[in-house]
Coordinates of C-alpha atoms in Angstrom, one line a residue:
M538 CA -2.6 79.8 -59.0
S539 CA -6.1 78.5 -59.3
E540 CA -8.0 76.9 -56.3
S541 CA -8.0 73.5 -57.9
K542 CA -4.3 73.5 -58.5
Q543 CA -3.8 74.6 -54.9
A544 CA -6.0 71.8 -53.6
K545 CA -4.1 69.3 -55.6
Q546 CA -0.8 70.5 -54.1
E547 CA -2.2 70.0 -50.6
I548 CA -3.0 66.3 -51.2
I549 CA -0.1 64.4 -49.7
G550 CA -1.2 60.7 -50.2
K551 CA -3.9 58.2 -50.8
L552 CA -5.9 56.1 -48.3
F553 CA -7.9 53.1 -49.3
V554 CA -11.1 51.8 -47.5
C555 CA -12.7 48.5 -48.5
E556 CA -15.9 47.9 -46.6
V557 CA -15.8 44.2 -47.6
Q558 CA -12.2 43.0 -47.2
G559 CA -10.7 45.8 -45.2
N560 CA -9.5 45.5 -41.6
D561 CA -9.4 48.2 -39.1
G562 CA -7.1 46.2 -36.8
E563 CA -4.4 45.2 -39.2
G564 CA -5.0 47.4 -42.2
I565 CA -2.6 50.3 -43.0
G566 CA -4.7 52.1 -45.6
T567 CA -2.9 50.9 -48.7
E568 CA -4.6 49.3 -51.6
K569 CA -3.4 45.8 -50.6
M570 CA -4.1 46.4 -46.9
P571 CA -7.1 48.8 -46.8
F572 CA -9.0 50.0 -43.8
K573 CA -12.6 48.7 -43.3
S574 CA -14.2 52.1 -42.3
L575 CA -13.8 55.8 -43.0
L576 CA -13.7 56.4 -39.3
K577 CA -10.5 54.4 -39.1
A578 CA -9.0 56.3 -42.0
V579 CA -9.8 59.6 -40.3
T580 CA -8.4 58.4 -37.0
H581 CA -5.2 57.1 -38.7
V582 CA -4.3 60.6 -39.9
N583 CA -5.5 62.3 -36.7
G584 CA -8.4 64.0 -38.4
E585 CA -6.3 65.6 -41.2
I586 CA -8.3 63.6 -43.8
S587 CA -8.6 66.6 -46.2
K588 CA -4.9 66.2 -47.1
Y589 CA -5.6 62.7 -48.5
D590 CA -7.2 61.3 -51.5
V591 CA -9.6 58.7 -49.9
Q592 CA -10.6 55.9 -52.2
V593 CA -13.6 53.7 -51.2
R594 CA -15.2 50.5 -52.5
K595 CA -18.3 48.7 -51.2
E596 CA -18.1 45.6 -53.5
I597 CA -15.2 43.3 -54.4
L598 CA -15.7 43.5 -58.1
E599 CA -16.2 47.3 -58.3
P600 CA -13.2 49.7 -58.6
Y601 CA -12.1 52.1 -55.9
A602 CA -13.8 55.6 -56.2
P603 CA -13.3 58.8 -54.3
A604 CA -15.1 58.9 -50.9
A605 CA -18.4 60.9 -50.9
K606 CA -18.0 64.3 -49.2
A607 CA -21.1 63.5 -47.0
A608 CA -19.6 60.3 -45.8
L609 CA -16.2 61.9 -45.1
K610 CA -17.9 64.7 -43.2
K611 CA -19.8 62.1 -41.1
A612 CA -16.6 60.2 -40.4
V613 CA -14.8 63.4 -39.3
K614 CA -17.7 64.3 -37.0
A615 CA -17.6 60.8 -35.5
Y616 CA -13.8 61.2 -35.0
E617 CA -14.3 64.5 -33.2
V618 CA -16.9 63.0 -30.9
Q619 CA -14.5 60.1 -30.3
Q620 CA -11.7 62.5 -29.4
K621 CA -13.8 64.5 -27.1
K622 CA -14.9 61.3 -25.3
A623 CA -11.3 60.2 -25.1
A624 CA -10.3 63.5 -23.6
K625 CA -13.0 63.3 -21.0
D626 CA -12.1 59.7 -20.2
A627 CA -8.4 60.8 -19.8
E628 CA -9.5 63.7 -17.6
R629 CA -11.7 61.4 -15.6
A630 CA -8.8 58.8 -15.3
V631 CA -6.5 61.5 -14.0
Q632 CA -9.2 62.5 -11.4
D633 CA -9.7 58.9 -10.5
R634 CA -6.0 58.4 -10.0
E635 CA -5.8 61.5 -7.9
K636 CA -8.8 60.4 -5.9
A637 CA -7.3 57.0 -5.4
E638 CA -4.0 58.4 -4.4
Q639 CA -5.8 60.7 -1.9
Q640 CA -7.7 57.8 -0.5
K641 CA -4.6 55.7 -0.2
A642 CA -2.8 58.6 1.5
A643 CA -5.8 59.0 3.8
E644 CA -5.8 55.2 4.6
L645 CA -2.1 55.3 5.2
A646 CA -2.5 58.3 7.5
K647 CA -5.4 56.5 9.2
L648 CA -3.3 53.4 9.7
E649 CA -0.4 55.4 10.9
A650 CA -2.6 57.2 13.4
A651 CA -4.1 53.9 14.4
R652 CA -0.6 52.6 15.5
A653 CA -0.7 55.1 18.3
I654 CA -4.0 53.7 19.7
V655 CA -3.1 51.2 22.4
L656 CA -5.7 49.1 24.2
E657 CA -5.3 48.3 27.8
Q658 CA -7.2 46.0 30.1
D659 CA -9.4 47.6 32.7
S660 CA -7.8 46.5 36.0
S661 CA -11.1 47.2 37.8
L662 CA -12.9 44.4 35.9
P663 CA -13.0 40.9 37.3
E664 CA -10.2 38.6 36.1
A665 CA -11.2 36.8 32.9
Q666 CA -11.3 33.0 32.9
Y667 CA -10.0 31.3 29.8
I668 CA -12.7 28.9 28.4
R669 CA -13.2 26.8 25.3
L670 CA -16.2 27.8 23.3
R671 CA -18.0 24.5 23.9
D672 CA -18.5 25.8 27.5
S673 CA -19.7 29.3 26.5
T674 CA -23.3 28.8 27.6
A675 CA -22.3 27.8 31.1
Y676 CA -20.3 31.1 31.4
R677 CA -23.0 33.5 30.5
G678 CA -22.8 36.7 32.5
K679 CA -19.2 36.1 33.5
R680 CA -16.0 37.7 32.2
V681 CA -14.1 35.3 30.1
K682 CA -11.2 35.0 27.7
V683 CA -11.6 33.1 24.4
S684 CA -9.0 32.4 21.8
G685 CA -9.3 31.1 18.3
W686 CA -9.4 31.9 14.6
V687 CA -11.4 34.7 12.9
H688 CA -14.0 32.6 11.0
R689 CA -16.1 35.6 9.8
L690 CA -15.6 39.3 10.0
R691 CA -18.0 42.2 9.5
V692 CA -17.4 45.9 10.0
Q693 CA -20.5 48.0 10.7
G694 CA -19.9 51.8 10.5
K695 CA -16.9 53.4 12.2
D696 CA -17.4 52.1 15.7
M697 CA -18.6 48.5 15.5
M698 CA -17.1 45.2 14.4
F699 CA -18.5 41.7 14.6
I700 CA -16.1 38.7 14.8
V701 CA -17.3 35.1 14.6
L702 CA -14.5 33.3 16.5
R703 CA -13.8 29.6 16.0
D704 CA -11.6 27.5 18.3
G705 CA -12.3 23.9 17.0
Y706 CA -14.9 23.3 19.8
G707 CA -17.4 25.8 18.8
Q708 CA -18.1 29.3 17.5
I709 CA -19.2 32.6 19.1
Q710 CA -20.1 36.1 17.9
C711 CA -17.9 38.8 19.5
V712 CA -18.9 42.5 19.4
L713 CA -16.2 45.1 19.3
T714 CA -17.1 48.8 19.7
G715 CA -15.5 52.3 19.9
K716 CA -11.7 52.4 20.4
Q717 CA -11.5 48.6 20.0
C718 CA -12.3 49.1 16.3
H719 CA -9.8 51.9 15.7
T720 CA -6.5 50.1 16.4
Y721 CA -4.1 49.2 13.7
D722 CA -4.8 45.5 14.3
A723 CA -8.6 46.2 13.9
L724 CA -8.2 48.0 10.7
T725 CA -5.9 45.3 9.2
L726 CA -7.6 42.2 10.6
T727 CA -8.1 39.3 8.2
L728 CA -9.9 36.0 8.1
E729 CA -8.1 33.1 9.8
S730 CA -6.0 35.4 12.0
T731 CA -5.8 34.2 15.6
V732 CA -7.0 36.4 18.4
S733 CA -7.8 36.4 22.0
I734 CA -10.9 38.3 23.1
Y735 CA -11.9 39.3 26.6
G736 CA -15.4 40.2 27.7
V737 CA -18.8 39.1 29.1
I738 CA -21.0 36.5 27.3
Q739 CA -24.6 37.9 27.2
E740 CA -27.7 36.1 26.2
L741 CA -29.4 37.7 23.2
P742 CA -32.7 39.5 23.6
E743 CA -35.7 38.0 22.0
G744 CA -35.8 38.6 18.2
K745 CA -32.1 38.6 17.7
T746 CA -30.1 35.6 16.5
A747 CA -26.5 34.5 16.8
I748 CA -24.6 31.2 17.3
G749 CA -25.5 29.7 20.6
G750 CA -28.2 32.4 21.3
H751 CA -25.6 34.7 22.9
E752 CA -22.6 37.0 22.0
L753 CA -19.4 38.1 23.7
I754 CA -19.3 41.9 24.4
C755 CA -15.6 42.7 24.2
D756 CA -13.8 44.9 26.7
Y757 CA -10.2 44.0 25.4
W758 CA -8.7 42.0 22.6
E759 CA -5.3 41.2 21.0
V760 CA -4.0 39.6 17.9
I761 CA -1.9 36.4 18.3
G762 CA -1.1 35.7 14.7
K763 CA -2.3 37.7 11.7
A764 CA -3.1 35.9 8.5
P765 CA -2.1 37.5 5.1
G766 CA -4.4 39.8 3.1
G767 CA -4.3 40.7 -0.6
D768 CA -3.7 37.9 -3.1
E769 CA -2.8 35.5 -0.3
A770 CA -6.0 36.3 1.7
F771 CA -7.8 33.1 2.8
G772 CA -10.9 33.9 0.7
N773 CA -8.8 34.2 -2.5
L774 CA -7.3 30.7 -2.3
F775 CA -10.4 28.6 -3.2
T776 CA -14.2 28.6 -3.3
A777 CA -16.8 25.9 -2.9
D778 CA -16.9 25.6 -6.7
S779 CA -13.2 25.2 -7.1
S780 CA -11.9 22.1 -8.9
P781 CA -11.5 18.9 -6.9
D782 CA -7.8 18.9 -7.5
L783 CA -7.4 22.5 -6.2
L784 CA -9.5 21.7 -3.1
L785 CA -7.4 18.6 -2.4
D786 CA -4.2 20.7 -2.9
Q787 CA -5.6 23.1 -0.3
R788 CA -7.0 20.4 1.9
H789 CA -5.1 21.7 5.0
L790 CA -7.2 24.9 4.7
V791 CA -10.4 23.3 3.4
I792 CA -10.8 21.3 6.6
R793 CA -11.3 24.6 8.4
G794 CA -14.7 25.0 6.8
D795 CA -17.9 24.2 8.6
I796 CA -18.8 21.0 6.7
A797 CA -15.3 19.5 6.5
S798 CA -14.6 20.1 10.2
S799 CA -18.0 18.7 11.1
V800 CA -17.2 15.5 9.2
L801 CA -13.9 15.1 11.0
K802 CA -15.6 15.5 14.4
F803 CA -18.3 13.0 13.3
R804 CA -15.5 10.6 12.3
S805 CA -13.9 10.8 15.7
I806 CA -17.1 10.1 17.5
T807 CA -17.9 7.2 15.2
L808 CA -14.5 5.6 15.7
K809 CA -15.0 5.8 19.5
A810 CA -18.5 4.3 19.0
F811 CA -16.9 1.3 17.3
R812 CA -14.4 0.9 20.1
D813 CA -17.2 1.3 22.7
H814 CA -19.1 -1.5 21.0
F815 CA -16.2 -3.9 21.1
D816 CA -15.5 -3.0 24.7
S817 CA -19.1 -3.8 25.6
Q818 CA -18.6 -7.2 24.0
N819 CA -15.3 -7.9 25.8
V820 CA -13.4 -7.9 22.5
F821 CA -9.8 -6.7 23.0
E822 CA -8.1 -4.3 20.6
V823 CA -4.7 -5.1 19.1
T824 CA -2.4 -3.2 16.8
P825 CA -1.1 -5.6 14.0
P826 CA 1.9 -4.6 11.9
L827 CA 1.4 -2.6 8.7
M828 CA 4.6 -3.9 7.1
V829 CA 4.2 -7.5 6.1
Q830 CA 5.7 -10.2 3.9
S831 CA 2.6 -12.2 3.2
Q832 CA -0.6 -11.3 1.4
A833 CA -4.0 -11.5 3.1
E834 CA -6.1 -10.9 0.0
G835 CA -3.7 -11.9 -2.8
G836 CA -3.8 -10.4 -6.3
S837 CA -1.8 -7.5 -7.7
A838 CA -3.4 -4.8 -5.7
I839 CA -0.6 -4.5 -3.2
F840 CA 2.1 -2.0 -2.5
D841 CA 5.6 -3.5 -2.2
F842 CA 8.8 -1.9 -1.0
N843 CA 12.4 -2.7 -0.1
Y844 CA 12.6 -3.7 3.5
Y845 CA 16.3 -3.9 4.3
G846 CA 17.0 -5.7 1.1
E847 CA 13.9 -7.9 1.2
T848 CA 10.6 -7.5 -0.5
A849 CA 7.8 -6.5 1.9
Y850 CA 4.3 -5.1 1.5
L851 CA 1.9 -2.6 3.0
T852 CA -0.9 -4.7 4.5
Q853 CA -4.2 -5.1 2.7
S854 CA -5.8 -6.5 5.8
S855 CA -4.8 -7.4 9.4
Q856 CA -7.1 -10.4 9.5
L857 CA -4.4 -13.1 9.5
Y858 CA -2.7 -11.5 12.5
L859 CA -6.0 -11.1 14.3
E860 CA -6.6 -14.8 14.0
T861 CA -3.3 -15.5 15.8
V862 CA -4.4 -13.8 19.0
L863 CA -7.6 -15.8 19.5
P864 CA -5.8 -18.4 21.6
S865 CA -4.1 -15.8 23.7
I866 CA -6.7 -13.1 24.4
G867 CA -9.9 -14.4 22.9
D868 CA -12.0 -12.3 20.5
A869 CA -10.0 -9.4 19.1
Y870 CA -10.3 -6.4 16.8
C871 CA -8.2 -3.6 15.3
M872 CA -8.8 -0.1 14.0
T873 CA -5.9 0.6 11.7
E874 CA -4.9 1.5 8.2
S875 CA -5.0 -0.9 5.2
F876 CA -3.6 -0.3 1.7
R877 CA -4.9 -1.4 -1.7
A878 CA -3.0 -0.5 -4.9
E879 CA -6.2 -0.8 -7.0
N880 CA -6.0 1.0 -10.4
S881 CA -9.3 2.7 -9.6
N882 CA -10.6 6.2 -9.3
T883 CA -14.2 5.5 -8.3
R884 CA -15.9 7.5 -5.5
R885 CA -15.7 4.5 -3.1
H886 CA -12.1 3.5 -3.5
L887 CA -9.0 4.7 -1.5
S888 CA -5.4 3.5 -1.6
E889 CA -5.2 4.0 2.2
F890 CA -8.3 3.5 4.3
T891 CA -9.2 2.9 7.9
H892 CA -10.0 -0.7 8.4
C893 CA -12.2 -2.0 11.3
E894 CA -11.5 -5.7 11.6
A895 CA -12.6 -8.3 14.1
E896 CA -12.1 -12.1 14.7
Y897 CA -14.2 -14.3 16.9
G898 CA -13.5 -17.9 18.1
F899 CA -15.9 -20.8 18.6
I900 CA -18.8 -19.3 16.5
T901 CA -21.1 -20.3 13.6
F902 CA -21.8 -18.5 10.4
D903 CA -25.1 -17.4 11.8
D904 CA -23.3 -16.0 14.9
L905 CA -21.0 -14.0 12.6
L906 CA -23.9 -12.5 10.7
D907 CA -25.6 -11.5 13.9
R908 CA -22.4 -9.9 15.3
I909 CA -21.9 -7.9 12.1
E910 CA -25.5 -6.7 12.1
N911 CA -25.4 -5.9 15.9
M912 CA -22.2 -3.9 15.5
I913 CA -23.5 -1.8 12.6
V914 CA -26.8 -1.0 14.5
S915 CA -25.0 -0.4 17.8
V916 CA -22.6 2.2 16.3
V917 CA -25.5 4.0 14.6
D918 CA -27.4 4.0 17.9
A919 CA -24.3 5.5 19.7
V920 CA -23.9 8.2 17.1
M921 CA -27.5 9.1 17.4
A922 CA -27.3 9.2 21.2
N923 CA -24.4 11.7 21.1
P924 CA -25.7 15.2 20.8
I925 CA -22.8 16.5 18.8
S926 CA -22.7 13.7 16.2
K927 CA -26.5 13.6 16.0
Q928 CA -26.7 17.3 15.2
I929 CA -24.0 16.9 12.5
L930 CA -25.8 13.8 11.0
M931 CA -29.1 15.6 10.9
E932 CA -27.5 18.7 9.2
L933 CA -25.6 16.7 6.6
N934 CA -28.1 13.9 6.0
P935 CA -31.5 15.1 7.3
N936 CA -33.4 12.2 5.7
F937 CA -31.3 9.5 7.4
K938 CA -33.2 6.6 8.9
P939 CA -31.4 4.2 11.3
P940 CA -31.3 0.6 10.0
K941 CA -33.5 -1.9 11.7
K942 CA -32.7 -5.5 12.6
P943 CA -32.9 -8.0 11.1
F944 CA -31.2 -7.0 7.8
R945 CA -32.3 -8.7 4.7
R946 CA -30.3 -11.9 4.1
M947 CA -29.8 -12.8 0.5
D948 CA -27.7 -15.6 -1.0
Y949 CA -25.3 -14.8 -3.9
A950 CA -27.3 -17.2 -6.1
D951 CA -30.5 -15.2 -5.4
A952 CA -28.7 -12.0 -6.3
I953 CA -27.7 -13.4 -9.7
Q954 CA -31.3 -14.4 -10.2
W955 CA -32.5 -10.9 -9.1
L956 CA -30.2 -9.3 -11.8
K957 CA -31.7 -11.7 -14.4
D958 CA -35.3 -11.0 -13.3
N959 CA -34.7 -7.2 -13.4
G960 CA -33.0 -7.2 -16.8
I961 CA -29.6 -6.1 -15.4
K962 CA -27.1 -7.3 -18.0
K963 CA -23.4 -7.0 -18.8
T964 CA -21.5 -6.3 -22.0
L965 CA -20.1 -9.5 -23.6
V966 CA -16.3 -9.2 -24.1
D967 CA -13.7 -11.2 -26.0
E968 CA -10.5 -12.7 -24.6
N969 CA -8.8 -9.3 -24.8
D970 CA -11.6 -7.7 -22.7
N971 CA -13.0 -5.8 -25.8
P972 CA -16.8 -5.5 -26.3
V973 CA -18.3 -8.0 -28.7
L974 CA -20.5 -6.3 -31.3
D975 CA -23.5 -7.6 -33.3
E976 CA -24.0 -7.1 -37.0
N977 CA -25.3 -3.6 -36.5
G978 CA -22.2 -2.5 -34.4
N979 CA -24.0 -2.6 -31.1
E980 CA -22.5 -4.1 -27.9
I981 CA -24.0 -7.5 -27.1
K982 CA -25.6 -7.7 -23.7
V983 CA -25.8 -11.0 -21.7
D984 CA -27.0 -12.1 -18.3
Y985 CA -24.8 -12.4 -15.3
E986 CA -24.2 -16.1 -14.5
F987 CA -23.5 -18.1 -11.4
G988 CA -19.8 -18.1 -10.6
E989 CA -19.1 -14.5 -11.8
D990 CA -18.2 -11.7 -9.5
I991 CA -20.9 -9.1 -9.3
P992 CA -19.4 -5.7 -10.2
E993 CA -20.0 -2.5 -8.2
S994 CA -22.5 -0.9 -10.6
P995 CA -25.1 -3.7 -10.7
E996 CA -24.6 -4.5 -7.1
R997 CA -25.3 -0.9 -6.1
L998 CA -28.3 -0.8 -8.4
M999 CA -29.7 -3.9 -6.8
T1000 CA -29.1 -2.5 -3.3
D1001 CA -30.5 1.0 -4.0
T1002 CA -33.6 -0.6 -5.7
I1003 CA -34.2 -2.9 -2.7
G1004 CA -33.6 0.1 -0.5
E1005 CA -32.5 -1.6 2.7
P1006 CA -29.3 -3.1 4.2
I1007 CA -28.4 -6.5 2.7
L1008 CA -26.3 -9.3 4.1
L1009 CA -25.2 -10.9 0.8
C1010 CA -24.1 -14.4 1.6
R1011 CA -22.5 -17.6 0.3
F1012 CA -20.3 -16.6 -2.6
P1013 CA -18.6 -19.2 -4.9
V1014 CA -15.2 -20.4 -3.8
E1015 CA -13.5 -19.1 -7.0
I1016 CA -14.3 -15.5 -6.4
K1017 CA -13.4 -15.3 -2.7
S1018 CA -10.2 -15.4 -0.7
F1019 CA -8.2 -18.6 -0.1
Y1020 CA -8.9 -18.7 3.7
M1021 CA -12.7 -18.8 3.5
K1022 CA -14.5 -21.9 4.8
K1023 CA -16.6 -23.8 2.4
C1024 CA -20.3 -24.3 3.1
P1025 CA -20.9 -27.8 4.5
E1026 CA -24.1 -28.1 2.5
D1027 CA -22.5 -27.0 -0.8
P1028 CA -18.7 -27.1 -1.2
R1029 CA -19.0 -24.8 -4.3
L1030 CA -19.8 -22.0 -1.9
T1031 CA -18.1 -20.2 1.0
E1032 CA -19.5 -19.2 4.3
S1033 CA -19.0 -15.5 3.3
V1034 CA -20.9 -12.3 3.5
D1035 CA -20.8 -8.7 2.1
V1036 CA -22.8 -6.0 3.8
L1037 CA -24.4 -3.7 1.2
M1038 CA -25.9 -0.3 2.1
P1039 CA -28.1 1.8 -0.1
G1040 CA -26.3 4.8 -1.6
V1041 CA -22.8 3.4 -1.0
G1042 CA -22.7 -0.3 -1.7
E1043 CA -20.4 -2.7 0.1
I1044 CA -19.1 -1.5 3.5
T1045 CA -18.2 -4.8 5.1
G1046 CA -16.9 -8.2 4.0
G1047 CA -16.5 -11.3 6.2
S1048 CA -16.5 -15.0 6.4
M1049 CA -15.9 -18.1 8.5
R1050 CA -12.3 -19.1 8.2
I1051 CA -10.9 -22.5 7.3
A1052 CA -10.3 -24.4 10.5
D1053 CA -8.9 -27.6 9.2
Y1054 CA -5.2 -27.9 8.5
N1055 CA -5.4 -30.1 5.4
E1056 CA -8.1 -28.0 3.9
L1057 CA -6.0 -24.8 4.3
M1058 CA -3.0 -26.5 2.7
A1059 CA -5.2 -27.5 -0.2
A1060 CA -6.4 -23.8 -0.5
Y1061 CA -2.7 -22.7 -0.6
A1062 CA -2.1 -25.1 -3.5
R1063 CA -5.3 -24.1 -5.3
E1064 CA -4.3 -20.4 -5.2
G1065 CA -0.6 -21.1 -6.1
F1066 CA 0.6 -19.8 -2.7
D1067 CA 3.8 -21.0 -1.1
P1068 CA 2.7 -22.0 2.4
K1069 CA 6.2 -21.3 4.0
P1070 CA 5.7 -17.5 4.5
Y1071 CA 2.3 -18.3 6.1
Y1072 CA 3.7 -20.8 8.7
W1073 CA 2.6 -18.7 11.6
F1074 CA -0.9 -18.5 10.2
T1075 CA -1.0 -22.2 9.4
D1076 CA 0.1 -23.1 13.0
Q1077 CA -3.3 -21.8 14.2
R1078 CA -4.8 -25.0 12.7
K1079 CA -1.9 -27.1 13.9
Y1080 CA -1.8 -26.1 17.6
G1081 CA -5.4 -26.4 18.6
T1082 CA -7.9 -25.3 16.0
C1083 CA -11.4 -24.0 16.3
E1084 CA -14.3 -22.8 14.2
H1085 CA -13.8 -19.0 13.9
G1086 CA -14.7 -16.1 11.6
G1087 CA -14.5 -12.4 11.3
F1088 CA -15.0 -9.4 9.1
G1089 CA -13.5 -6.1 7.8
L1090 CA -15.4 -2.9 7.6
G1091 CA -14.2 0.1 5.6
V1092 CA -14.7 3.1 8.0
E1093 CA -14.8 5.6 5.2
R1094 CA -17.6 3.8 3.3
Y1095 CA -19.5 3.5 6.6
L1096 CA -19.2 7.3 7.2
A1097 CA -20.1 8.1 3.6
W1098 CA -23.3 6.1 4.1
L1099 CA -24.2 7.8 7.3
L1100 CA -23.4 11.3 6.2
N1101 CA -24.7 10.9 2.6
R1102 CA -21.3 12.0 1.2
Y1103 CA -20.8 11.6 -2.5
S1104 CA -17.2 10.2 -2.2
V1105 CA -15.3 8.4 0.5
R1106 CA -12.6 11.0 -0.1
D1107 CA -14.9 13.5 1.7
V1108 CA -14.8 11.6 5.0
C1109 CA -11.0 11.2 5.6
L1110 CA -8.4 13.8 6.6
Y1111 CA -6.0 13.6 3.7
P1112 CA -7.3 11.1 1.1
R1113 CA -4.9 8.9 -0.7
F1114 CA -5.8 7.4 -4.1
K1115 CA -4.3 7.0 -7.5
N1116 CA -2.0 10.0 -8.4
R1117 CA -2.7 11.7 -5.0
C1118 CA -0.3 11.4 -2.1
Q1119 CA -0.1 15.0 -0.9
P1120 CA -0.4 17.2 1.1

């Protein structure tokens, strides 16, 4: 038999390669589903390409033709290189697995051996005194016991570990050496585990740095509660760049961070500063009810619930109750929660917020403005006088400048004119609140006019442009609450005030209250309120009235202003707002 006949007999099939329409991923080498490359064809038959009639085409319109011998040879060589590389990779993978298994076995053996290492306190050492880390400087050179959470952890070589311990009052660097680093607990220690560490606090030599300028040289330590590792390790749960929703879901852990915990401490000191201010003015604190059956602010932004078969509400403000105590204890204030069901997701709105409210009897409108201004400045002064809060403030808002009295006093009418003079306009809308367009399809912009409420955006733009605190006064009756007293000189206006701060906008709202019985009854009628549920409030005008006024301050807005936080959500423990009521 001739060689050509023998070669023909060895051909066991055809393979098609189309360099234009072929697909190395989905092709199977048929004419309808060709490969894209010769290398794929060679790989498909495990290098036995000589047993196949390989047909190739490079253009759609040209017919298939036998593959060039040189091209086939090149593809076979590429296949062989590929196979050798795959073999080396497989061999390396086996070696890596064996190495990993050996390392794992060695680690397990090391851990098992570590279980036998037991630390014992040296009975010859002085008894350790338990201290909080805030007192660590005072105990330098003495043997102490400190307990807390592992905030940071660093292993240096085989015989040294550094633990930054946090107890809520401060932090300290602890140095573990020798046998202390070889125990099972040391080898498996994780962030946020709780430990107790014994040793002597030593001042650092010049040139070295650590928190507080000292470190604790450990002579004994023990684990109280070990935090998980692996996928559940603290560092795997979130990062600073995680989404806001994830950070809020993990808020109970986020607050362990340096910034969040500093904000919470600052908040505590600030709340105390408010109370200290009122105490210094002989203003008594009361605790009004949060479940009510009357509305202080009115409107639809109110949470209602079933109260033993009756409709009740979560309070929007405790002001009405504060007014009732003026005849019994004199000037009064409260520091409690208020609730607003506003359909808003802005960075300055919360559904639950801490409300600092106060009421004063026998005062004038100018007296009220002075008291608001004095309180704001007094609290800032107290915060700056406290070394802890001052340090936090300077770290988080290094450019902060305390406000100076007197604040700029601006009437609402002047604010409307300022917006006009500075070209700040609003979009004209129709009766359905849709933008009105001109003939070119552009929104029509118009000036703000007297009698309109000034929205947040232009109000903040004005405040930030002016760049100082503003007492914005004398708003029209129609855009303020029913209980606000009208201005004697212009009954279109109320003796009302909003305090505006650069960077955050309104933080305080206040007014003189209606003192006359008949005027209050007319206000009920104007707003469409049934006066019966307010009988206890109306009686304040019936049984000995007086000129009085007060204000409400949103603590979170005040804190956001002081600490230069982007959102009020950043300055409360567990923020509550639309679609967020956990954890």
